[in-house]
Coordinates of C-alpha atoms in Angstrom, one line a residue:
Chain A
M1 CA 25.1 -7.0 20.4
L2 CA 21.9 -6.3 18.5
P3 CA 18.6 -7.7 19.8
V4 CA 17.5 -10.8 18.0
R5 CA 13.9 -11.7 17.1
R6 CA 13.2 -15.2 15.7
F7 CA 10.4 -16.2 13.3
D8 CA 9.5 -19.0 11.0
A9 CA 9.2 -16.6 8.1
L10 CA 10.0 -13.0 7.4
V11 CA 8.2 -10.9 4.8
V12 CA 9.7 -7.6 3.9
G13 CA 7.1 -5.3 2.5
A14 CA 3.3 -5.0 3.2
G15 CA 1.8 -4.3 -0.2
G16 CA -0.5 -6.7 -2.0
S17 CA 2.1 -9.4 -2.6
G18 CA 3.7 -9.2 0.9
M19 CA 0.4 -9.3 2.7
R20 CA -1.1 -12.2 0.5
A21 CA 2.1 -14.2 1.4
S22 CA 1.9 -13.3 5.1
L23 CA -1.7 -14.2 5.2
E24 CA -1.0 -17.7 3.9
L25 CA 1.8 -18.2 6.3
A26 CA -0.2 -16.9 9.3
R27 CA -3.1 -19.2 8.3
A28 CA -0.7 -22.1 8.3
N29 CA 0.0 -21.3 12.0
L30 CA 3.5 -20.2 11.3
K31 CA 5.1 -17.4 13.2
V32 CA 5.4 -14.7 10.6
A33 CA 6.8 -11.2 10.9
V34 CA 6.0 -8.5 8.3
L35 CA 8.4 -5.6 8.2
T36 CA 7.1 -2.5 6.5
K37 CA 8.5 1.1 6.4
V38 CA 4.9 2.5 6.2
F39 CA 1.7 1.4 7.8
P40 CA 0.4 -1.5 5.5
T41 CA -2.5 0.4 3.9
R42 CA -0.1 3.2 2.8
S43 CA 1.8 0.8 0.5
H44 CA 1.8 1.7 -3.2
T45 CA -0.7 -1.1 -4.1
V46 CA -3.2 1.4 -2.7
A47 CA -2.8 3.7 -5.7
A48 CA -3.6 1.1 -8.3
Q49 CA -6.8 2.1 -10.1
G50 CA -8.1 0.2 -13.1
G51 CA -8.5 -3.4 -12.2
V52 CA -7.0 -6.8 -11.6
A53 CA -7.0 -9.2 -14.6
A54 CA -8.7 -12.6 -14.3
P55 CA -10.5 -14.4 -17.2
L56 CA -13.7 -15.0 -15.2
A57 CA -15.7 -14.4 -18.4
N58 CA -18.5 -12.7 -16.5
S59 CA -19.3 -10.3 -19.3
A60 CA -17.6 -11.8 -22.4
E61 CA -16.0 -15.0 -23.4
D62 CA -12.5 -15.5 -22.0
N63 CA -10.0 -18.1 -20.8
W64 CA -6.6 -18.4 -19.3
H65 CA -5.0 -19.2 -22.7
W66 CA -6.0 -15.8 -24.1
H67 CA -4.9 -14.1 -20.8
M68 CA -1.6 -15.9 -21.1
Y69 CA -1.1 -14.9 -24.7
D70 CA -1.7 -11.2 -23.8
T71 CA 0.7 -11.4 -20.9
V72 CA 3.5 -13.0 -22.9
K73 CA 3.0 -10.4 -25.6
G74 CA 2.7 -7.6 -23.1
S75 CA 6.2 -8.6 -21.8
D76 CA 7.4 -8.3 -25.4
Y77 CA 8.4 -12.0 -25.1
L78 CA 10.8 -11.3 -22.3
G79 CA 8.5 -12.9 -19.6
D80 CA 9.1 -16.4 -18.4
Q81 CA 6.3 -18.4 -19.9
D82 CA 6.2 -21.0 -17.2
A83 CA 5.6 -18.3 -14.6
I84 CA 3.0 -16.6 -16.8
E85 CA 1.1 -19.8 -17.4
Y86 CA 1.0 -20.3 -13.6
M87 CA -0.2 -16.8 -12.9
C88 CA -3.0 -17.0 -15.6
R89 CA -4.2 -20.4 -14.6
R90 CA -4.5 -19.3 -11.0
A91 CA -5.9 -15.8 -11.6
N92 CA -9.6 -16.7 -11.4
E93 CA -9.1 -18.6 -8.1
V94 CA -7.1 -15.8 -6.6
V95 CA -9.6 -13.1 -7.5
V96 CA -12.6 -15.1 -6.3
E97 CA -10.6 -15.7 -3.1
L98 CA -10.2 -11.9 -2.7
E99 CA -14.0 -11.5 -3.1
H100 CA -14.5 -14.1 -0.4
M101 CA -12.2 -12.1 1.9
G102 CA -14.5 -9.2 1.5
M103 CA -13.0 -7.1 -1.3
P104 CA -15.7 -4.7 -2.5
F105 CA -15.7 -5.4 -6.2
D106 CA -18.3 -3.6 -8.3
R107 CA -21.1 -5.9 -9.5
L108 CA -23.0 -6.8 -12.6
E109 CA -26.8 -7.0 -12.6
N110 CA -26.5 -10.8 -12.0
G111 CA -24.5 -10.2 -8.9
K112 CA -21.1 -11.4 -10.3
I113 CA -17.9 -9.4 -10.2
Y114 CA -17.9 -6.4 -12.7
Q115 CA -15.3 -6.7 -15.4
R116 CA -14.2 -4.1 -17.9
P117 CA -12.0 -3.9 -21.0
F118 CA -8.5 -2.8 -20.5
G119 CA -5.4 -2.0 -22.6
G120 CA -3.9 -5.2 -24.0
H121 CA -6.7 -7.5 -22.9
T122 CA -7.9 -9.3 -26.0
Q123 CA -10.0 -12.2 -27.1
D124 CA -8.7 -15.0 -29.3
Y125 CA -5.0 -14.4 -29.0
G126 CA -4.7 -10.8 -29.9
S127 CA -7.7 -10.3 -32.2
A128 CA -9.2 -6.9 -32.5
K129 CA -12.0 -7.9 -30.1
M130 CA -11.4 -6.7 -26.6
A131 CA -11.8 -9.1 -23.6
M132 CA -13.6 -8.0 -20.5
R133 CA -11.0 -9.2 -18.0
A134 CA -10.2 -6.4 -15.5
C135 CA -12.1 -6.9 -12.3
A136 CA -12.7 -3.6 -10.7
A137 CA -13.7 -1.7 -7.6
A138 CA -14.6 1.7 -9.1
D139 CA -11.3 3.5 -9.8
R140 CA -9.7 2.3 -6.6
T141 CA -9.2 -1.4 -7.1
G142 CA -5.8 -1.4 -5.4
H143 CA -7.2 0.5 -2.4
A144 CA -10.0 -2.1 -2.0
M145 CA -7.5 -5.0 -2.4
L146 CA -4.9 -3.6 0.0
H147 CA -7.3 -2.8 2.7
T148 CA -9.0 -6.2 2.3
L149 CA -5.6 -8.0 2.6
Y150 CA -4.7 -5.9 5.7
Q151 CA -8.1 -6.7 7.3
Q152 CA -7.6 -10.5 6.7
N153 CA -4.1 -10.3 8.2
V154 CA -5.6 -8.5 11.3
R155 CA -8.0 -11.4 11.6
A156 CA -5.2 -14.0 11.2
N157 CA -3.0 -12.2 13.8
T158 CA -0.1 -11.6 11.5
Q159 CA 2.6 -9.8 13.4
F160 CA 3.4 -6.5 11.7
F161 CA 6.5 -4.4 12.4
V162 CA 5.2 -1.1 11.2
E163 CA 7.6 1.7 10.4
W164 CA 10.5 -0.7 10.5
M165 CA 12.9 -0.4 7.6
A166 CA 14.8 -3.5 6.5
L167 CA 18.5 -2.6 6.0
D168 CA 20.5 -5.7 4.9
V169 CA 20.2 -9.4 4.5
I170 CA 22.1 -11.6 6.9
R171 CA 23.7 -14.7 5.4
D172 CA 24.9 -17.9 6.8
P173 CA 28.7 -17.7 6.8
Q174 CA 29.0 -21.4 5.8
D175 CA 26.6 -21.8 2.9
G176 CA 25.6 -18.2 2.1
A177 CA 21.9 -18.9 2.7
V178 CA 19.8 -15.9 3.7
I179 CA 18.9 -16.4 7.4
G180 CA 17.3 -13.0 8.1
V181 CA 17.6 -9.3 7.9
T182 CA 18.7 -6.3 10.0
A183 CA 16.0 -3.7 10.4
L184 CA 15.7 -0.2 11.8
E185 CA 12.8 0.8 14.0
M186 CA 12.1 4.3 12.8
E187 CA 10.5 5.6 16.0
T188 CA 13.5 4.8 18.2
G189 CA 16.4 4.6 15.7
E190 CA 17.3 1.1 17.1
V191 CA 18.5 -1.7 14.9
S192 CA 17.4 -5.3 15.4
I193 CA 18.2 -8.7 13.8
F194 CA 15.2 -10.6 12.5
Q195 CA 15.9 -14.3 11.9
G196 CA 13.7 -16.4 9.7
K197 CA 13.8 -19.9 8.2
A198 CA 12.6 -18.1 5.1
T199 CA 12.8 -14.5 4.1
L200 CA 10.6 -13.1 1.3
F201 CA 11.2 -9.7 -0.3
A202 CA 8.0 -8.0 -1.6
T203 CA 9.4 -4.5 -1.6
G204 CA 7.9 -3.1 -4.8
G205 CA 9.5 -1.0 -7.5
S206 CA 12.0 1.8 -7.8
G207 CA 10.0 4.2 -9.9
R208 CA 11.4 7.2 -7.9
M209 CA 14.7 6.9 -9.8
F210 CA 13.1 8.8 -12.6
Q211 CA 12.7 12.6 -12.4
S212 CA 9.1 12.3 -13.6
S213 CA 7.1 9.6 -11.9
T214 CA 3.6 9.1 -10.6
N215 CA 5.1 6.6 -8.1
A216 CA 4.8 7.2 -4.3
F217 CA 7.8 8.7 -2.5
I218 CA 8.4 5.3 -0.9
N219 CA 9.1 3.5 -4.2
T220 CA 12.8 3.5 -3.8
G221 CA 13.7 0.0 -4.7
D222 CA 14.7 -1.0 -1.2
G223 CA 14.7 -4.7 -1.8
L224 CA 16.8 -4.3 -4.9
G225 CA 19.2 -2.0 -3.1
I226 CA 19.6 -4.3 -0.2
A227 CA 21.2 -6.8 -2.4
A228 CA 24.0 -4.4 -3.1
R229 CA 24.5 -1.8 -0.4
A230 CA 26.6 1.2 -0.8
Q231 CA 28.4 3.4 1.8
R232 CA 26.0 5.4 3.9
T233 CA 25.4 9.0 2.7
F234 CA 26.3 11.7 5.2
I235 CA 23.4 13.4 6.8
G236 CA 23.1 16.5 9.0
D237 CA 20.4 15.2 11.3
K238 CA 21.8 13.1 14.2
S239 CA 18.5 12.6 16.1
K240 CA 17.5 9.0 16.9
V241 CA 13.8 9.5 17.0
F242 CA 12.0 9.3 13.7
N243 CA 15.0 10.5 11.8
T244 CA 13.4 10.9 8.4
A245 CA 16.7 12.3 6.9
R246 CA 18.4 9.0 7.8
I247 CA 15.5 7.0 6.3
E248 CA 15.8 9.1 3.1
A249 CA 19.5 8.5 3.0
L250 CA 19.0 4.8 3.2
E251 CA 16.3 5.0 0.5
L252 CA 18.7 7.0 -1.7
D253 CA 21.3 4.3 -1.4
N254 CA 18.8 1.7 -2.5
L255 CA 17.6 4.0 -5.3
V256 CA 21.1 4.6 -6.6
E257 CA 21.7 0.8 -6.7
S258 CA 18.4 0.3 -8.6
A259 CA 19.2 3.2 -11.0
L260 CA 22.7 1.9 -11.7
A261 CA 21.4 -1.6 -12.5
T262 CA 18.8 -0.1 -14.8
V263 CA 21.1 2.3 -16.6
V264 CA 23.9 -0.2 -17.1
S265 CA 21.6 -3.0 -18.2
A266 CA 19.7 -0.7 -20.6
E267 CA 22.8 0.8 -22.1
A268 CA 24.2 -2.7 -22.8
R269 CA 21.0 -3.9 -24.4
K270 CA 21.3 -2.9 -28.0
E271 CA 17.7 -3.1 -29.0
S272 CA 14.2 -1.7 -28.4
R273 CA 11.8 -4.0 -26.5
G274 CA 8.8 -3.3 -24.4
A275 CA 9.3 0.0 -22.6
Q276 CA 13.0 0.1 -23.6
A277 CA 13.0 2.4 -26.6
R278 CA 16.3 3.3 -28.2
A279 CA 16.7 5.7 -31.0
D280 CA 20.0 4.1 -32.0
F281 CA 18.6 0.6 -32.0
P282 CA 14.9 1.0 -32.9
E283 CA 14.2 -2.7 -33.6
R284 CA 13.7 -5.7 -31.3
D285 CA 16.6 -8.2 -31.7
D286 CA 15.5 -11.7 -30.7
R287 CA 18.6 -13.3 -32.0
N288 CA 20.9 -11.5 -29.5
W289 CA 18.6 -10.1 -26.8
L290 CA 15.9 -12.6 -25.9
K291 CA 17.4 -12.9 -22.5
H292 CA 17.2 -11.5 -19.0
S293 CA 19.9 -9.0 -17.8
L294 CA 21.5 -9.7 -14.4
W295 CA 23.5 -6.8 -12.9
S296 CA 25.8 -7.2 -9.9
K297 CA 27.2 -4.3 -8.0
E298 CA 30.6 -6.1 -7.6
G299 CA 32.6 -4.8 -10.5
N300 CA 29.5 -3.3 -12.1
R301 CA 29.2 -6.6 -14.1
L302 CA 26.4 -7.8 -16.3
A303 CA 25.4 -11.4 -16.9
Y304 CA 22.5 -12.9 -18.8
K305 CA 20.1 -15.8 -18.4
P306 CA 17.8 -17.3 -20.9
V307 CA 14.0 -16.5 -20.9
H308 CA 11.9 -19.6 -20.0
L309 CA 10.2 -19.9 -23.4
K310 CA 8.6 -23.3 -22.4
P311 CA 5.4 -23.0 -20.5
L312 CA 4.3 -25.7 -18.0
T313 CA 1.7 -27.6 -20.0
V314 CA 1.0 -25.7 -23.3
E315 CA 2.8 -24.9 -26.4
S316 CA 5.3 -21.9 -26.4
F317 CA 4.2 -18.6 -27.8
E318 CA 6.9 -18.0 -30.3
P319 CA 8.1 -14.3 -30.6
K320 CA 6.4 -12.3 -33.2
L321 CA 6.1 -8.6 -34.0
R322 CA 4.3 -6.9 -31.2
T323 CA 1.6 -4.6 -32.6
Y324 CA -1.7 -3.4 -31.1
Chain B
M1 CA 5.0 31.9 1.4
K2 CA 5.4 31.9 5.2
I3 CA 4.9 28.6 7.0
S4 CA 5.2 28.1 10.8
V5 CA 5.7 24.5 11.7
Y6 CA 5.3 22.8 15.0
R7 CA 8.7 21.4 15.9
Y8 CA 9.6 18.9 18.7
D9 CA 12.4 16.4 18.9
P10 CA 12.3 14.6 22.3
D11 CA 16.0 14.0 22.0
K12 CA 16.8 17.7 22.0
D13 CA 13.8 19.8 22.8
E14 CA 12.4 20.4 26.3
R15 CA 9.1 21.5 24.8
P16 CA 7.6 22.0 21.4
Y17 CA 7.9 25.3 19.5
L18 CA 6.8 26.8 16.2
K19 CA 9.5 27.5 13.7
D20 CA 9.0 29.9 10.8
Y21 CA 10.1 29.1 7.3
E22 CA 10.1 31.4 4.3
V23 CA 9.4 29.1 1.3
K24 CA 10.0 30.1 -2.3
L25 CA 7.6 28.0 -4.4
E26 CA 8.3 27.0 -8.0
P27 CA 5.4 27.0 -10.5
T28 CA 5.2 23.2 -10.2
D29 CA 4.7 23.3 -6.4
R30 CA 0.9 23.2 -6.3
M31 CA 0.2 21.4 -3.1
L32 CA 1.1 22.0 0.5
L33 CA 3.1 18.8 0.4
D34 CA 5.3 20.4 -2.3
A35 CA 5.9 23.3 0.1
L36 CA 6.8 20.8 2.9
V37 CA 9.3 19.1 0.6
R38 CA 10.9 22.5 -0.1
I39 CA 11.2 23.2 3.7
K40 CA 12.8 19.8 4.1
M41 CA 15.4 20.8 1.5
Q42 CA 16.4 23.7 3.7
D43 CA 16.2 21.8 6.9
D44 CA 16.5 18.1 6.8
T45 CA 15.7 17.8 10.5
L46 CA 12.0 18.3 9.9
A47 CA 10.1 15.0 10.2
F48 CA 6.7 14.3 8.6
R49 CA 5.1 11.3 6.9
R50 CA 4.2 11.2 3.3
S51 CA 4.0 8.6 0.5
C52 CA 1.6 8.5 -2.4
R53 CA 1.4 12.3 -2.9
E54 CA -2.1 11.9 -4.4
G55 CA -4.5 11.6 -1.5
V56 CA -5.0 7.8 -1.4
C57 CA -2.4 6.5 1.1
G58 CA -3.5 8.6 4.0
S59 CA 0.0 9.2 5.6
D60 CA 0.3 13.0 5.4
A61 CA -2.7 14.1 7.5
I62 CA -1.8 17.2 9.5
N63 CA -3.5 20.1 11.1
I64 CA -3.4 23.1 8.7
N65 CA -4.4 26.5 10.2
G66 CA -6.6 24.7 12.7
S67 CA -8.2 22.2 10.3
N68 CA -7.2 18.6 9.7
G69 CA -6.4 17.7 6.1
L70 CA -4.0 15.9 3.8
A71 CA -1.0 18.0 2.8
C72 CA -0.8 16.4 -0.6
I73 CA -4.2 17.4 -1.8
T74 CA -4.4 20.8 -0.1
K75 CA -3.8 23.4 -2.8
V76 CA -1.3 26.2 -1.8
A77 CA -3.4 28.6 -3.9
D78 CA -6.3 28.1 -1.5
L79 CA -4.2 28.9 1.6
P80 CA -3.5 32.3 3.0
G81 CA 0.1 33.8 2.8
H82 CA 0.9 32.5 6.3
V83 CA 0.1 28.9 7.2
T84 CA 0.6 27.2 10.5
L85 CA 1.1 23.4 10.5
R86 CA 0.7 21.3 13.6
P87 CA 0.5 17.5 14.1
L88 CA -3.0 16.0 14.3
P89 CA -4.5 17.0 17.6
G90 CA -5.3 14.5 20.4
L91 CA -2.6 11.9 19.7
P92 CA 0.9 11.8 21.3
V93 CA 3.6 13.5 19.2
I94 CA 6.6 11.4 18.4
R95 CA 8.4 14.1 16.6
D96 CA 7.5 17.3 14.7
L97 CA 4.4 16.5 12.6
I98 CA 4.5 12.7 13.3
V99 CA 2.0 11.4 15.8
D100 CA 1.7 8.1 17.5
M101 CA -1.4 6.5 15.9
T102 CA -1.4 3.4 18.1
Q103 CA -4.7 4.4 19.8
F104 CA -6.3 5.2 16.5
F105 CA -5.5 1.8 15.0
K106 CA -6.4 0.0 18.2
Q107 CA -9.9 1.4 17.9
Y108 CA -10.0 0.4 14.2
H109 CA -8.9 -3.1 15.0
S110 CA -11.5 -3.3 17.9
I111 CA -14.5 -3.3 15.5
K112 CA -13.3 -6.5 13.8
P113 CA -12.6 -4.8 10.4
Y114 CA -13.1 -7.8 8.2
V115 CA -16.0 -9.6 6.6
I116 CA -17.1 -12.5 8.9
N117 CA -18.8 -15.3 7.0
N118 CA -18.6 -18.8 8.3
D119 CA -20.3 -20.6 5.4
P120 CA -18.0 -22.7 3.3
P121 CA -16.9 -20.5 0.4
P122 CA -18.6 -21.3 -2.9
E123 CA -16.6 -22.2 -6.0
R124 CA -17.2 -18.8 -7.5
E125 CA -17.7 -15.3 -6.1
R126 CA -20.5 -14.7 -3.6
L127 CA -23.2 -12.8 -5.4
Q128 CA -24.1 -9.3 -4.5
S129 CA -26.5 -7.1 -6.4
P130 CA -25.4 -3.6 -7.6
A131 CA -27.9 -2.1 -5.1
E132 CA -26.4 -4.2 -2.3
R133 CA -22.9 -3.2 -3.4
E134 CA -24.0 0.5 -3.5
E135 CA -24.5 0.3 0.3
L136 CA -20.7 0.1 0.7
N137 CA -20.1 3.3 -1.2
G138 CA -19.1 6.2 1.1
L139 CA -17.8 3.7 3.6
Y140 CA -15.1 1.4 2.1
E141 CA -13.2 4.4 0.6
C142 CA -11.7 5.4 4.0
I143 CA -7.9 5.7 3.9
L144 CA -7.4 5.6 7.7
C145 CA -5.7 9.0 7.7
A146 CA -7.3 9.9 11.1
C147 CA -8.3 13.4 10.1
C148 CA -11.8 12.6 11.4
S149 CA -11.1 10.9 14.7
T150 CA -8.5 13.5 15.7
S151 CA -11.0 16.4 15.0
C152 CA -13.5 14.8 17.3
P153 CA -13.8 16.2 20.9
S154 CA -15.3 12.9 22.1
F155 CA -12.3 11.0 20.7
W156 CA -9.9 13.5 22.4
W157 CA -11.5 12.9 25.8
N158 CA -11.9 9.1 25.5
P159 CA -9.5 7.7 22.8
D160 CA -9.3 4.5 24.8
K161 CA -13.0 3.9 25.1
F162 CA -14.8 5.7 22.2
V163 CA -14.3 3.9 18.9
G164 CA -14.2 7.3 17.1
P165 CA -15.7 8.3 13.7
A166 CA -13.1 6.3 11.6
G167 CA -13.7 3.0 13.4
L168 CA -17.4 3.5 13.5
L169 CA -17.6 4.2 9.8
Q170 CA -15.8 0.9 9.2
A171 CA -18.0 -0.9 11.7
Y172 CA -21.0 0.2 9.6
R173 CA -19.1 -0.8 6.4
F174 CA -19.1 -4.4 7.6
I175 CA -22.7 -4.3 9.0
A176 CA -23.8 -3.0 5.6
D177 CA -22.1 -5.7 3.6
T178 CA -24.5 -8.4 2.6
R179 CA -21.7 -11.0 2.8
D180 CA -21.1 -10.4 6.5
Q181 CA -23.0 -12.6 9.0
A182 CA -21.9 -10.9 12.2
T183 CA -24.3 -8.0 12.4
S184 CA -25.8 -8.8 15.8
E185 CA -22.3 -9.6 17.3
R186 CA -21.1 -6.2 16.0
L187 CA -24.1 -4.4 17.4
D188 CA -23.7 -6.1 20.8
D189 CA -20.1 -4.9 20.8
L190 CA -21.0 -1.3 20.1
E191 CA -24.0 -1.1 22.5
D192 CA -22.0 0.6 25.2
P193 CA -22.1 4.1 26.7
Y194 CA -18.7 4.8 25.3
R195 CA -17.9 2.8 22.2
L196 CA -20.7 4.2 20.1
F197 CA -22.7 6.5 22.3
R198 CA -20.0 9.1 22.9
C199 CA -20.8 10.4 19.5
H200 CA -22.7 13.7 20.1
T201 CA -23.1 14.5 16.4
I202 CA -20.7 17.4 16.6
M203 CA -19.9 16.5 12.9
N204 CA -16.3 17.8 12.9
C205 CA -15.5 14.4 11.3
V206 CA -17.6 15.2 8.3
E207 CA -15.9 18.5 7.8
A208 CA -12.5 17.0 8.2
C209 CA -12.7 14.0 5.9
P210 CA -10.5 14.6 2.9
K211 CA -12.4 11.9 1.0
G212 CA -15.8 13.4 1.5
L213 CA -17.1 10.6 3.6
N214 CA -19.7 11.0 6.3
P215 CA -19.0 9.1 9.6
T216 CA -21.9 10.8 11.4
R217 CA -24.4 9.4 8.9
A218 CA -22.9 5.9 9.3
I219 CA -23.1 6.3 13.1
G220 CA -26.7 7.3 12.8
K221 CA -27.4 4.2 10.7
I222 CA -25.9 2.0 13.4
K223 CA -28.1 3.6 16.0
E224 CA -31.1 3.2 13.8
I225 CA -30.5 -0.6 13.4
M226 CA -29.9 -0.9 17.1
V227 CA -33.3 0.8 17.8
K228 CA -35.0 -1.4 15.3
R229 CA -33.7 -4.6 16.8
A230 CA -34.7 -3.5 20.3
V231 CA -38.4 -3.0 19.4

């Protein structure tokens, strides 16, 4: 029998998203556990440089409608517009809140948060005039943000399980609902069950699937891989204590799942859109491909779901040619 | 390149030992971390921490030929032909180059590393002039790698009582922040023969910091403020 630990909520991953979520949960007096395979301030958020977008209009006219337009366009119209509207409407509040938490943003002469122009940030729905929307702390905005969020979690007494690697989700045998995860304590090699009324995955990307990448070594798509786990890879190292070869094998499993999902989905998508650039299908094809790809490991199958083109309160941004 | 690496697996080894590796570097292997990754390809039992590979996450701090530094931003070209790698000194070794950083983080947590401001937050950002913000430079950039604290003899002797250079640098980071209202509480906490005053300005911390930060100067500033409030 594996040891069981019970919480109100589990957060897997201690980057910017995971720690903002855990902070909210801890402040609501819920018993929250954050599982993270590296010490929280080592998460890849730390490497973000340029800035965080919010239309504070501290240096030039700006508003959330323009921010929303740029975000929809930046997704090459594949982004869900309801989610994008929500993000852009809340961006100012969220950045101001980070400032109140102590994030050391650079400042303007008038004492407000410094904002700079950034690729794709425009005024007036894609006009040639650049917006000043990126709120920055020198060239280490992500570092400043991640440390601030960790600090606030320390203050809120969030319970961190540092160097614990989540392995698999556990589902209710009756209704299939996720009721927790199994996780490996790296220092001892022991596996425990973590139960939570809610489980949130904030495990970041899988950039390490590419041979060339500026991503951290840890960006192995663990949350993506957990959804579809393969057989364990054989490894030579049998040690229990901090067996990094075992961790790397687990990461490789996750990375392979992520890579397979990416390759299969990309091959099937007969168009070029956003970062997907195909020599054989150089044009974007909205008639056939304005939809999300959903890959499942079982049978290596693809399914699709429509893009939410309808925002929450405003008119849709209809797809048009994406030029800068 | 010849690299001797401190090896210890408590499951198997009675005591630690140095193991020699001959590493053939490719032209793209520019940093010591690249060499460690090569070693790991020959011998997957070697354990070390690493993540961002660009000197910002702070996970691969080790002792390199007697000096603490980050493997990922230490150029192999700057190293002699024979390099000896050991775990950071002064902390318990879990395995190979991996140390138990509990004591280090305990001291960091002990200085209340967060802005304390009990006023109701305004609608918009709290204002801070560029000059006030400038005071945080050289402080907030710390990556908690522990190169400084584990090079400090005072921290070696009293890791449970002396906050250490990393924690004190952060203590001053919050004292120096105009948004923080807890300066006197922070000074009270540090006014102690051990927590602050075990710093004997040896300045190993300054030499060790891979980010070019200066904990000794920050410690001096704290002492200065303490003296000022006493008179």
